[in-house]
Coordinates of C-alpha atoms in Angstrom, one line a residue:
Chain A
X454 CA -19.9 0.6 7.9
X455 CA -16.4 1.2 8.8
X456 CA -15.1 3.7 6.3
X457 CA -12.8 6.5 5.4
X458 CA -14.5 9.3 3.4
X459 CA -12.8 12.0 1.5
X460 CA -14.5 15.2 -0.1
X461 CA -14.4 16.4 -2.6
X462 CA -13.7 13.3 -5.0
X463 CA -12.8 15.4 -8.0
X464 CA -11.6 19.1 -7.9
X465 CA -10.3 21.4 -10.9
X466 CA -8.9 24.7 -9.5
X467 CA -6.5 27.4 -10.3
X468 CA -3.1 28.3 -9.3
X469 CA -3.2 30.1 -5.8
X470 CA -6.7 29.5 -5.0
X471 CA -6.7 28.1 -1.4
X472 CA -8.5 24.6 -0.8
X473 CA -9.2 22.2 1.7
X474 CA -9.8 18.2 1.2
X475 CA -11.7 16.6 3.9
X476 CA -11.1 13.4 5.5
X477 CA -12.9 11.8 8.1
X478 CA -13.0 8.0 9.5
X479 CA -15.6 6.4 11.8
X480 CA -13.4 3.7 13.3
X481 CA -11.8 5.6 16.2
X482 CA -8.4 5.3 14.7
X483 CA -5.5 7.2 16.3
X484 CA -3.2 7.1 13.1
X485 CA -4.0 9.1 10.0
X486 CA -2.2 9.9 7.1
X487 CA -2.2 11.8 3.6
X488 CA -0.6 10.5 0.4
X489 CA -0.5 11.6 -3.0
X490 CA 0.0 9.3 -5.9
X491 CA 1.7 10.1 -9.1
X492 CA 2.6 7.8 -12.3
X493 CA 5.9 6.1 -11.8
X494 CA 6.3 7.3 -8.2
X495 CA 4.0 5.3 -6.3
X496 CA 2.4 6.7 -3.1
X497 CA 4.4 9.2 -1.1
X498 CA 3.4 10.2 2.3
X499 CA 2.8 13.9 2.9
X500 CA 1.7 14.4 6.5
X501 CA 0.6 12.0 9.3
X502 CA -0.9 12.2 12.6
X503 CA -0.4 10.0 15.7
X504 CA -3.3 11.4 17.6
X505 CA -5.4 14.6 18.2
X506 CA -3.0 17.7 18.0
X507 CA 0.0 15.5 17.0
X508 CA 1.2 15.7 13.3
X509 CA 4.3 15.5 11.6
X510 CA 5.8 15.8 8.1
X511 CA 6.1 12.8 5.6
X512 CA 8.3 12.7 2.6
X513 CA 6.8 15.5 0.6
X514 CA 5.3 18.1 3.0
X515 CA 6.1 21.2 1.0
X516 CA 2.9 23.3 -0.1
X517 CA 0.7 21.4 2.3
X518 CA -0.8 21.8 5.8
X519 CA -2.7 19.7 8.1
X520 CA -4.6 19.7 11.3
X521 CA -5.8 17.3 13.8
X522 CA -8.3 18.8 16.1
X523 CA -10.8 15.9 16.3
X524 CA -9.8 12.2 16.4
X525 CA -12.1 11.5 13.3
X526 CA -11.0 14.4 11.1
X527 CA -7.8 15.1 9.3
X528 CA -8.2 17.8 6.6
X529 CA -5.5 18.5 4.1
X530 CA -5.0 22.2 3.2
X531 CA -3.3 23.7 0.1
X532 CA -2.8 27.4 0.9
X533 CA -1.6 28.3 -2.6
X534 CA -1.9 25.4 -5.0
X535 CA 0.4 25.1 -7.8
X536 CA 0.4 22.9 -11.0
X537 CA 2.8 20.5 -9.5
X538 CA 0.4 19.6 -6.9
X539 CA -2.0 18.1 -9.6
X540 CA -2.1 14.5 -8.3
X541 CA -4.5 11.9 -6.9
X542 CA -4.6 12.2 -3.1
X543 CA -5.6 9.5 -0.5
X544 CA -6.2 9.7 3.2
X545 CA -5.7 6.7 5.3
X546 CA -6.3 5.6 9.0
X547 CA -5.3 2.7 11.3
X548 CA -5.5 1.9 14.8
X549 CA -1.8 2.4 15.0
X550 CA 1.3 2.9 12.9
X551 CA 1.9 -0.9 12.9
X552 CA -1.5 -1.9 11.9
X553 CA -3.2 -2.3 8.4
X554 CA -4.3 1.1 6.9
X555 CA -7.7 1.8 5.6
X556 CA -7.6 4.0 2.6
X557 CA -10.3 6.7 1.4
X558 CA -11.6 6.4 -2.1
X559 CA -9.3 9.3 -3.3
X560 CA -9.3 12.8 -4.5
X561 CA -8.3 13.7 -7.9
X562 CA -7.0 17.2 -8.0
X563 CA -6.1 19.3 -11.0
X564 CA -4.5 22.7 -10.5
X565 CA -4.5 24.9 -13.8
Chain B
X624 CA 14.1 7.0 -2.9
X625 CA 11.4 4.2 -2.3
X626 CA 12.0 1.6 0.4
X627 CA 10.1 -0.9 -1.4
X628 CA 10.7 -1.8 -5.0
X629 CA 8.4 -4.2 -6.7
X630 CA 9.3 -6.4 -9.5
X631 CA 8.2 -7.0 -12.2
X632 CA 6.5 -3.8 -12.9
X633 CA 3.9 -5.4 -15.1
X634 CA 2.7 -8.8 -15.2
X635 CA 0.3 -10.4 -17.7
X636 CA -1.0 -14.1 -17.2
X637 CA -3.9 -16.3 -18.2
X638 CA -6.7 -16.9 -15.8
X639 CA -6.1 -20.1 -13.6
X640 CA -2.1 -19.4 -13.6
X641 CA -0.2 -18.3 -10.6
X642 CA 1.2 -14.7 -10.2
X643 CA 4.2 -13.9 -8.2
X644 CA 5.3 -10.4 -7.3
X645 CA 8.4 -9.6 -5.5
X646 CA 9.4 -6.6 -3.2
X647 CA 12.9 -5.7 -2.1
X648 CA 13.6 -2.9 0.6
X649 CA 16.6 -1.3 2.1
X650 CA 16.4 -1.1 5.7
X651 CA 15.2 -3.1 8.7
X652 CA 11.4 -3.4 9.0
X653 CA 9.0 -3.9 11.8
X654 CA 6.3 -5.3 9.2
X655 CA 5.8 -5.4 5.6
X656 CA 2.3 -5.0 4.1
X657 CA 0.8 -5.8 0.7
X658 CA -2.0 -3.6 -0.8
X659 CA -4.2 -3.9 -3.9
X660 CA -5.6 -1.0 -5.9
X661 CA -8.0 -1.3 -8.8
X662 CA -7.6 1.5 -11.2
X663 CA -7.7 5.0 -9.8
X664 CA -9.4 3.6 -6.5
X665 CA -8.4 3.5 -2.9
X666 CA -5.8 0.7 -1.8
X667 CA -7.2 -2.4 -0.1
X668 CA -5.0 -3.9 2.6
X669 CA -4.3 -7.5 1.7
X670 CA -1.8 -9.2 4.4
X671 CA 0.6 -7.8 7.0
X672 CA 3.7 -9.9 7.8
X673 CA 5.7 -9.1 10.6
X674 CA 9.6 -9.1 10.8
X675 CA 9.6 -12.3 12.9
X676 CA 7.3 -14.3 10.5
X677 CA 8.6 -16.1 7.5
X678 CA 5.4 -17.0 5.6
X679 CA 1.6 -16.2 5.7
X680 CA -1.5 -17.3 4.1
X681 CA -5.0 -15.6 3.3
X682 CA -7.1 -17.5 1.0
X683 CA -5.5 -17.8 -2.4
X684 CA -2.7 -15.4 -1.2
X685 CA 0.7 -16.5 0.2
X686 CA 3.2 -14.0 1.3
X687 CA 6.9 -14.8 2.4
X688 CA 9.3 -12.6 4.0
X689 CA 13.3 -13.1 4.1
X690 CA 14.7 -10.5 6.3
X691 CA 18.2 -11.5 5.5
X692 CA 17.7 -10.8 2.0
X693 CA 15.4 -7.7 2.6
X694 CA 12.8 -9.2 0.3
X695 CA 9.2 -10.3 0.2
X696 CA 6.9 -12.2 -2.5
X697 CA 3.2 -12.2 -3.0
X698 CA 1.8 -15.2 -4.8
X699 CA -1.7 -15.3 -6.2
X700 CA -2.7 -18.9 -6.9
X701 CA -5.4 -19.8 -9.6
X702 CA -5.8 -16.2 -10.6
X703 CA -8.9 -14.6 -11.7
X704 CA -9.8 -11.8 -14.2
X705 CA -11.0 -9.9 -11.1
X706 CA -7.4 -10.0 -9.7
X707 CA -6.5 -7.6 -12.4
X708 CA -5.1 -4.7 -10.3
X709 CA -2.0 -2.8 -8.9
X710 CA -0.2 -4.6 -6.2
X711 CA 1.9 -2.5 -3.8
X712 CA 4.2 -3.4 -1.0
X713 CA 4.7 -1.0 2.0
X714 CA 7.3 -1.3 4.7
X715 CA 7.0 0.1 8.2
X716 CA 10.5 0.5 9.4
X717 CA 9.5 1.5 12.9
X718 CA 10.1 4.8 15.0
X719 CA 13.9 4.5 14.8
X720 CA 13.9 3.3 11.2
X721 CA 11.3 5.1 9.3
X722 CA 9.8 7.8 11.5
X723 CA 6.5 6.5 12.0
X724 CA 5.3 6.0 8.6
X725 CA 4.6 3.3 5.8
X726 CA 6.8 3.8 2.7
X727 CA 5.2 2.4 -0.4
X728 CA 6.8 0.9 -3.6
X729 CA 6.0 1.9 -7.0
X730 CA 3.7 -1.3 -7.5
X731 CA 3.3 -4.3 -10.1
X732 CA 0.5 -4.1 -12.5
X733 CA -1.2 -7.4 -12.8
X734 CA -3.3 -8.3 -15.8
X735 CA -5.2 -11.5 -15.7
X736 CA -6.6 -12.4 -19.1
X737 CA -9.6 -14.8 -19.9

């Protein structure tokens, strides 16, 4: 089954404790992206990747890192999480930028 | 600021009625996409309409695009309770306009009551 998976689905952590949210897709998509969703603000793009080893900042990249060492994986790294990064995070992938995006189920992160 | 702005923010209708949601945007686009999100879940792609298209249909969904007014509408006909969800428009402004990304609006919350 074609899908985008994210782990963990729920995470409660404390300020400053490094964490990684994994994202994997099995559709051989080149384009992958991370979004955060906050009430009243819609979805905002954090980082995106056009292909392996090619990443770029989205609208709200501060406090986040990404890597794209393999085509299928696009982990999101929070080196030193802060409470303002409490949010619902979505990973998405597509054949290319100009195609429909397939979204993962989301990761709800709480930073205390 | 958001590229796409949906209107209304919330819409409540009776089952069987039609639901219309509008999206306005600011810059030229390559395409515009509509997504649906059930509460707290991942978004599901509904329709993609390219800048040279004016109307597109998919089942009970009809999307129009007016590039001169920089607006789009999503019509759901004969709504069902299962259509209750949030609906988002997303614009692809292309390499020169948007920097290789989709920009989402804040969404319309649709509630379909029995």
